[in-house]
C-alpha cells in the first residue's frame, strides 16, 4: 500500500491524477456518497474557517463532507483509528504516539504552531511554580499535548514519575475540576484555558513554547491511497484558510467565538496571541526535532512498546507531498 501511495502522491506533484480537473478540483461526489469525513476542533481554527466558509462543499457538492467534532487529540486519534474520520487534527505528540502504537496515519499538513497549553491554577492558589506540584492533584487528558506538556514540566522540575497524582479528565472536565477545587492544577488547552483565565481569574504559572508540539493534520493511509486527489483538495483548503485568517483576523476571531460558543475576547486571546498560523505547512524537520526530544519520555513513561517502534514511527510519520504542492499557491479569495 505504501508503494502505491507514494506513486500516486508523486503523480499529484507532476500533474492531475485520474478524476482531477485541470483547475485542481475533483468534481462532484458519487451520488449518495460522502466524499470525505473531516474533523473540526476548537483548538484548530483553520478547520472552523473551512467548515463555516463551505469551500469543500462548494467544490465537491452538497452533502459531500461529513464533519465530526474532535474534543481533543485523543478523540481525533480514536476516530482516525476507527475510520469515523478520514482526516483529523491533533497535536504532534499524540500523532506520533498513535502511529507508534499501530494507527496507520500520515501527517500531511502543519496547521499551526500554537501555545495552546500551560500549567493553570485557580485565582487564589498559592502555587507559583511547577516544583510545588509534587504530591498534588493535576488534571490532564491522557494522549494529548497538554498531558505531554505536563510530563515535560514535571521532569524539568525534578518531580519523578508518580510524584504527582495525574487525574485523567477530558479538557472541559479538567477546567471544571480546577475551578471547583477538585484538583490543584490543570494542564489546560485553549480556548478553555483562555476562558478560565478571563472568566474565573485562573493563572498560568508555567508556559513554554518549546514544550508544545505543532498542530498536525493527519490522514488515514488507506484514504490517501484511495482518494489522494480529495486529500489534496483538503490541504489546499487549509492553505486557503491560513491566507483567509491572515487577511481577516477579526472575522476569524468571530468564527472561532461563534463555533466554540465563547466570548470574542477569549477567541482573540487564543487565536491572535497564542496561535502562529503564518508558518511553513510542510511537515518535516522542525516537527521532527520537537518530537525527537520526546522519545525518551514516551519510552520511560511506557507510552510505547519500545524505542525502536517510536523511532520508526517518527521516521515514517510525515508525508510532505500535498503540503508542498499547496504551499503558496492558494489565495484567500473573497470573504463570505
Tab-separated table of C-alpha atoms in Angstrom:
chain	number	residue	atom	x	y	z
A	1	UNK	CA	0.000	0.000	0.000
A	2	UNK	CA	2.799	2.431	0.860
A	3	UNK	CA	4.451	1.899	-2.529
A	4	UNK	CA	1.182	2.662	-4.288
A	5	UNK	CA	0.601	5.669	-2.056
A	6	UNK	CA	3.993	7.147	-2.841
A	7	UNK	CA	3.412	6.639	-6.562
A	8	UNK	CA	0.018	8.311	-6.513
A	9	UNK	CA	1.221	11.248	-4.433
A	10	UNK	CA	4.160	11.697	-6.751
A	11	UNK	CA	1.712	11.882	-9.630
A	12	UNK	CA	-0.052	14.711	-7.835
A	13	UNK	CA	3.111	16.792	-7.974
A	14	UNK	CA	3.665	16.214	-11.668
A	15	UNK	CA	0.082	16.807	-12.796
A	16	UNK	CA	-3.501	15.779	-12.385
A	17	UNK	CA	-4.407	12.319	-11.247
A	18	UNK	CA	-7.277	10.349	-12.648
A	19	UNK	CA	-10.530	12.146	-11.899
A	20	UNK	CA	-8.924	15.509	-11.162
A	21	UNK	CA	-9.813	18.516	-13.283
A	22	UNK	CA	-7.247	20.869	-14.741
A	23	UNK	CA	-8.127	23.533	-12.171
A	24	UNK	CA	-7.313	21.150	-9.313
A	25	UNK	CA	-10.900	20.304	-8.366
A	26	UNK	CA	-12.127	16.733	-8.331
A	27	UNK	CA	-15.719	17.107	-9.372
A	28	UNK	CA	-18.914	16.080	-7.632
A	29	UNK	CA	-19.036	13.121	-5.240
A	30	UNK	CA	-20.648	9.837	-6.234
A	31	UNK	CA	-24.461	10.001	-5.890
A	32	UNK	CA	-25.453	9.314	-2.295
A	33	UNK	CA	-21.848	9.011	-1.112
A	34	UNK	CA	-19.761	11.140	1.268
A	35	UNK	CA	-16.527	12.258	-0.361
A	36	UNK	CA	-14.584	12.966	2.828
A	37	UNK	CA	-15.059	12.716	6.596
A	38	UNK	CA	-13.264	15.560	8.370
A	39	UNK	CA	-12.899	16.679	11.919
A	40	UNK	CA	-13.207	20.198	13.223
A	41	UNK	CA	-11.815	21.296	16.564
A	42	UNK	CA	-11.830	24.441	18.641
A	43	UNK	CA	-8.043	24.095	19.020
A	44	UNK	CA	-7.760	24.130	15.202
A	45	UNK	CA	-9.161	27.478	13.998
A	46	UNK	CA	-8.376	26.675	10.356
A	47	UNK	CA	-10.824	23.776	10.448
A	48	UNK	CA	-13.549	26.101	11.741
A	49	UNK	CA	-12.967	28.559	8.901
A	50	UNK	CA	-13.120	25.797	6.281
A	51	UNK	CA	-16.314	24.413	7.788
A	52	UNK	CA	-18.023	27.795	8.043
A	53	UNK	CA	-16.979	29.019	4.601
A	54	UNK	CA	-18.127	25.787	2.951
A	55	UNK	CA	-15.303	25.731	0.416
A	56	UNK	CA	-15.101	21.932	0.180
A	57	UNK	CA	-18.878	21.577	-0.218
A	58	UNK	CA	-18.684	24.156	-2.997
A	59	UNK	CA	-16.010	22.066	-4.696
A	60	UNK	CA	-17.414	18.589	-4.181
A	61	UNK	CA	-21.139	19.241	-3.955
A	62	UNK	CA	-23.823	19.405	-1.241
A	63	UNK	CA	-23.545	16.715	1.422
A	64	UNK	CA	-20.046	15.735	0.320
A	65	UNK	CA	-18.357	16.486	3.654
A	66	UNK	CA	-19.191	14.824	6.943
A	67	UNK	CA	-17.947	16.978	9.843
A	68	UNK	CA	-17.102	15.379	13.200
A	69	UNK	CA	-16.126	17.371	16.310
A	70	UNK	CA	-12.824	16.437	17.971
A	71	UNK	CA	-12.763	17.450	21.632
A	72	UNK	CA	-9.073	16.597	21.926
A	73	UNK	CA	-6.241	14.915	20.065
A	74	UNK	CA	-7.106	11.654	21.802
A	75	UNK	CA	-10.609	11.752	20.316
A	76	UNK	CA	-9.289	12.612	16.857
A	77	UNK	CA	-6.900	9.660	17.051
A	78	UNK	CA	-9.681	7.327	18.195
A	79	UNK	CA	-11.834	8.406	15.265
A	80	UNK	CA	-8.981	8.044	12.772
A	81	UNK	CA	-8.278	4.529	14.001
A	82	UNK	CA	-11.966	3.600	13.744
A	83	UNK	CA	-12.258	5.320	10.324
A	84	UNK	CA	-15.001	7.571	11.672
A	85	UNK	CA	-12.961	10.324	10.005
A	86	UNK	CA	-10.530	10.237	7.097
A	87	UNK	CA	-8.509	13.285	8.121
A	88	UNK	CA	-8.176	14.662	11.641
A	89	UNK	CA	-6.298	17.340	13.535
A	90	UNK	CA	-4.086	16.559	16.505
A	91	UNK	CA	-1.007	17.840	18.212
A	92	UNK	CA	2.271	16.365	17.066
A	93	UNK	CA	2.987	14.170	20.071
A	94	UNK	CA	-0.364	12.334	20.008
A	95	UNK	CA	0.095	11.766	16.267
A	96	UNK	CA	3.497	10.192	16.846
A	97	UNK	CA	2.156	8.108	19.696
A	98	UNK	CA	-0.756	6.865	17.594
A	99	UNK	CA	1.491	5.805	14.726
A	100	UNK	CA	3.942	4.119	17.103
A	101	UNK	CA	1.063	2.099	18.503
A	102	UNK	CA	-0.141	0.904	15.111
A	103	UNK	CA	-2.514	3.558	13.801
A	104	UNK	CA	-1.949	3.895	10.009
A	105	UNK	CA	-1.794	7.691	9.814
A	106	UNK	CA	0.379	10.191	7.987
A	107	UNK	CA	0.877	13.861	8.868
A	108	UNK	CA	0.093	15.716	5.645
A	109	UNK	CA	-0.006	19.348	6.806
A	110	UNK	CA	1.078	21.592	9.688
A	111	UNK	CA	-1.899	23.776	10.509
A	112	UNK	CA	-0.393	25.852	13.339
A	113	UNK	CA	2.337	26.344	15.877
A	114	UNK	CA	0.246	27.085	18.947
A	115	UNK	CA	0.993	27.832	22.542
A	116	UNK	CA	-2.177	26.014	23.417
A	117	UNK	CA	-1.194	24.533	26.762
A	118	UNK	CA	0.178	25.721	30.098
A	119	UNK	CA	0.000	24.776	33.768
A	120	UNK	CA	-3.046	26.509	35.219
A	121	UNK	CA	-4.058	27.100	38.844
A	122	UNK	CA	-7.016	28.835	40.489
A	123	UNK	CA	-7.048	32.570	41.060
A	124	UNK	CA	-6.405	32.219	44.810
A	125	UNK	CA	-3.897	29.351	44.583
A	126	UNK	CA	-0.586	29.706	46.452
A	127	UNK	CA	1.153	27.645	43.737
A	128	UNK	CA	3.546	29.766	41.694
A	129	UNK	CA	5.958	27.244	40.150
A	130	UNK	CA	5.917	23.632	38.895
A	131	UNK	CA	8.122	22.313	41.715
A	132	UNK	CA	5.223	22.930	44.095
A	133	UNK	CA	3.099	20.343	42.252
A	134	UNK	CA	4.870	17.458	43.995
A	135	UNK	CA	2.285	15.319	45.771
A	136	UNK	CA	-0.650	17.339	44.421
A	137	UNK	CA	-3.516	16.511	42.043
A	138	UNK	CA	-3.222	17.761	38.476
A	139	UNK	CA	-5.887	17.270	35.787
A	140	UNK	CA	-4.792	16.357	32.259
A	141	UNK	CA	-6.196	14.486	29.274
A	142	UNK	CA	-4.056	11.457	28.527
A	143	UNK	CA	-2.858	11.159	24.946
A	144	UNK	CA	-2.986	14.915	24.256
A	145	UNK	CA	-0.397	17.691	24.036
A	146	UNK	CA	-1.319	19.197	27.434
A	147	UNK	CA	-0.638	15.797	29.019
A	148	UNK	CA	2.806	15.640	27.455
A	149	UNK	CA	3.369	19.308	28.306
A	150	UNK	CA	2.708	18.355	31.929
A	151	UNK	CA	5.069	15.387	31.730
A	152	UNK	CA	7.891	17.579	30.421
A	153	UNK	CA	7.159	20.247	33.012
A	154	UNK	CA	7.273	17.776	35.904
A	155	UNK	CA	10.508	16.255	34.645
A	156	UNK	CA	12.049	19.718	34.341
A	157	UNK	CA	11.014	20.476	37.924
A	158	UNK	CA	12.696	17.309	39.178
A	159	UNK	CA	9.437	15.560	40.048
A	160	UNK	CA	9.713	11.830	39.254
A	161	UNK	CA	7.017	9.668	37.695
A	162	UNK	CA	4.329	9.122	40.303
A	163	UNK	CA	5.399	12.198	42.256
A	164	UNK	CA	2.192	13.955	41.259
A	165	UNK	CA	-1.291	12.460	41.015
A	166	UNK	CA	-2.438	12.967	37.431
A	167	UNK	CA	-6.227	12.901	37.165
A	168	UNK	CA	-7.293	11.846	33.661
A	169	UNK	CA	-10.142	14.126	32.597
A	170	UNK	CA	-11.235	15.396	29.195
A	171	UNK	CA	-10.213	19.025	28.728
A	172	UNK	CA	-13.543	20.653	29.605
A	173	UNK	CA	-13.906	18.462	32.684
A	174	UNK	CA	-10.369	19.352	33.749
A	175	UNK	CA	-11.225	23.039	33.657
A	176	UNK	CA	-14.334	22.473	35.763
A	177	UNK	CA	-12.407	20.347	38.248
A	178	UNK	CA	-9.822	23.104	38.649
A	179	UNK	CA	-12.371	25.867	39.159
A	180	UNK	CA	-14.352	23.727	41.641
A	181	UNK	CA	-11.201	22.971	43.621
A	182	UNK	CA	-11.271	19.233	42.934
A	183	UNK	CA	-7.696	19.387	41.636
A	184	UNK	CA	-4.791	21.676	42.472
A	185	UNK	CA	-3.729	22.405	38.895
A	186	UNK	CA	-4.703	21.668	35.320
A	187	UNK	CA	-2.729	21.130	32.134
A	188	UNK	CA	-5.005	23.393	30.134
A	189	UNK	CA	-5.949	23.640	26.475
A	190	UNK	CA	-7.175	26.693	24.576
A	191	UNK	CA	-9.789	28.028	24.197
A	192	UNK	CA	-10.873	26.560	27.546
A	193	UNK	CA	-7.648	27.800	29.137
A	194	UNK	CA	-8.143	31.379	27.919
A	195	UNK	CA	-11.770	31.206	29.011
A	196	UNK	CA	-10.767	30.132	32.525
A	197	UNK	CA	-8.218	32.962	32.678
A	198	UNK	CA	-10.627	35.678	31.618
A	199	UNK	CA	-13.785	34.440	33.315
A	200	UNK	CA	-12.541	32.741	36.504
A	201	UNK	CA	-9.249	34.569	37.031
A	202	UNK	CA	-7.215	31.369	36.702
A	203	UNK	CA	-3.454	31.869	36.493
A	204	UNK	CA	-0.920	30.361	34.098
A	205	UNK	CA	2.062	29.560	36.321
A	206	UNK	CA	4.205	27.871	33.686
A	207	UNK	CA	4.430	28.453	29.947
A	208	UNK	CA	6.970	27.063	27.491
A	209	UNK	CA	6.514	27.217	23.723
A	210	UNK	CA	9.279	24.644	23.209
A	211	UNK	CA	7.198	22.046	25.077
A	212	UNK	CA	4.301	22.401	22.618
A	213	UNK	CA	4.271	20.176	19.565
A	214	UNK	CA	2.873	21.588	16.350
A	215	UNK	CA	-0.704	21.131	15.155
A	216	UNK	CA	-0.676	18.331	12.564
A	217	UNK	CA	-3.328	17.374	10.056
A	218	UNK	CA	-3.305	13.579	9.808
A	219	UNK	CA	-4.827	11.302	7.200
A	220	UNK	CA	-5.574	7.615	7.260
A	221	UNK	CA	-3.142	5.886	4.869
A	222	UNK	CA	-5.935	3.883	3.256
A	223	UNK	CA	-7.840	7.070	2.500
A	224	UNK	CA	-4.705	8.623	0.990
A	225	UNK	CA	-4.302	5.617	-1.260
A	226	UNK	CA	-7.971	5.528	-2.273
A	227	UNK	CA	-8.664	9.283	-2.658
A	228	UNK	CA	-5.401	11.189	-2.959
A	229	UNK	CA	-6.997	13.951	-5.027
A	230	UNK	CA	-9.590	14.559	-2.307
A	231	UNK	CA	-6.841	14.743	0.307
A	232	UNK	CA	-5.047	17.258	-1.904
A	233	UNK	CA	-8.177	19.408	-2.013
A	234	UNK	CA	-8.437	19.334	1.783
A	235	UNK	CA	-4.830	20.510	2.146
A	236	UNK	CA	-5.464	23.273	-0.384
A	237	UNK	CA	-8.478	24.324	1.688
A	238	UNK	CA	-6.236	24.519	4.743
A	239	UNK	CA	-3.864	26.813	2.877
A	240	UNK	CA	-6.811	28.908	1.776
A	241	UNK	CA	-7.956	29.144	5.410
A	242	UNK	CA	-4.450	30.155	6.501
A	243	UNK	CA	-4.476	33.013	3.978
A	244	UNK	CA	-8.054	33.972	4.906
A	245	UNK	CA	-7.194	34.274	8.624
A	246	UNK	CA	-4.139	36.402	7.823
A	247	UNK	CA	-6.273	38.745	5.742
A	248	UNK	CA	-9.349	38.674	8.021
A	249	UNK	CA	-8.114	38.258	11.623
A	250	UNK	CA	-11.149	39.792	13.292
A	251	UNK	CA	-13.529	37.773	11.136
A	252	UNK	CA	-11.566	34.672	12.122
A	253	UNK	CA	-11.976	35.596	15.781
A	254	UNK	CA	-15.709	35.851	15.187
A	255	UNK	CA	-15.719	32.434	13.514
A	256	UNK	CA	-13.903	30.840	16.458
A	257	UNK	CA	-16.101	32.579	19.023
A	258	UNK	CA	-19.288	31.518	17.249
A	259	UNK	CA	-18.190	27.916	16.723
A	260	UNK	CA	-16.860	27.360	20.243
A	261	UNK	CA	-19.595	29.478	21.880
A	262	UNK	CA	-17.028	31.640	23.652
A	263	UNK	CA	-16.728	35.415	24.092
A	264	UNK	CA	-14.770	37.231	21.365
A	265	UNK	CA	-12.078	38.310	23.841
A	266	UNK	CA	-11.417	34.655	24.681
A	267	UNK	CA	-11.222	33.751	21.000
A	268	UNK	CA	-8.925	36.713	20.371
A	269	UNK	CA	-6.503	35.636	23.088
A	270	UNK	CA	-6.340	32.119	21.692
A	271	UNK	CA	-6.094	32.972	18.018
A	272	UNK	CA	-4.264	36.290	17.858
A	273	UNK	CA	-1.985	35.992	20.906
A	274	UNK	CA	-1.208	32.280	21.214
A	275	UNK	CA	-1.556	30.717	17.773
A	276	UNK	CA	1.008	31.064	14.997
A	277	UNK	CA	-0.521	30.191	11.634
A	278	UNK	CA	1.950	32.007	9.384
A	279	UNK	CA	4.289	29.029	9.240
A	280	UNK	CA	5.574	26.528	6.707
A	281	UNK	CA	2.754	23.976	6.268
A	282	UNK	CA	5.091	21.218	5.062
A	283	UNK	CA	5.730	18.653	7.833
A	284	UNK	CA	9.404	17.903	8.290
A	285	UNK	CA	12.500	18.881	10.251
A	286	UNK	CA	11.028	21.391	12.770
A	287	UNK	CA	8.361	18.922	13.857
A	288	UNK	CA	10.834	16.047	13.831
A	289	UNK	CA	13.131	17.974	16.172
A	290	UNK	CA	10.354	18.666	18.694
A	291	UNK	CA	9.085	15.100	18.646
A	292	UNK	CA	12.567	13.608	18.759
A	293	UNK	CA	13.155	15.256	22.132
A	294	UNK	CA	10.069	13.486	23.464
A	295	UNK	CA	11.085	9.958	22.510
A	296	UNK	CA	12.866	9.176	25.821
A	297	UNK	CA	9.851	10.464	27.752
A	298	UNK	CA	7.456	8.290	25.765
A	299	UNK	CA	9.657	5.246	26.332
A	300	UNK	CA	10.251	5.795	30.046
A	301	UNK	CA	6.570	6.504	30.619
A	302	UNK	CA	5.501	3.245	28.969
A	303	UNK	CA	3.560	5.094	26.259
A	304	UNK	CA	5.133	2.934	23.529
A	305	UNK	CA	6.221	-0.674	23.366
A	306	UNK	CA	9.840	0.074	22.506
A	307	UNK	CA	12.170	2.868	21.485
A	308	UNK	CA	12.709	1.159	18.128
A	309	UNK	CA	8.984	1.355	17.342
A	310	UNK	CA	8.667	5.037	18.207
A	311	UNK	CA	11.821	5.851	16.210
A	312	UNK	CA	10.374	4.016	13.218
A	313	UNK	CA	7.093	5.882	13.672
A	314	UNK	CA	8.932	9.213	13.720
A	315	UNK	CA	10.843	8.294	10.563
A	316	UNK	CA	7.619	7.418	8.705
A	317	UNK	CA	5.080	9.887	10.147
A	318	UNK	CA	5.466	12.755	7.706
A	319	UNK	CA	4.072	12.891	4.168
A	320	UNK	CA	5.088	16.325	2.814
A	321	UNK	CA	3.897	15.954	-0.784
A	322	UNK	CA	0.449	17.523	-0.556
A	323	UNK	CA	1.513	20.490	1.561
A	324	UNK	CA	4.492	21.091	-0.731
A	325	UNK	CA	2.101	21.177	-3.661
A	326	UNK	CA	-0.358	23.514	-1.917
A	327	UNK	CA	2.170	25.865	-0.302
A	328	UNK	CA	1.913	29.408	-1.594
A	329	UNK	CA	-0.487	28.516	-4.409
A	330	UNK	CA	-3.773	29.341	-2.696
A	331	UNK	CA	-5.240	32.776	-2.066
A	332	UNK	CA	-7.898	33.535	0.487
A	333	UNK	CA	-10.477	34.604	-2.037
A	334	UNK	CA	-13.388	36.854	-1.226
A	335	UNK	CA	-14.705	36.539	2.353
A	336	UNK	CA	-18.227	35.228	2.524
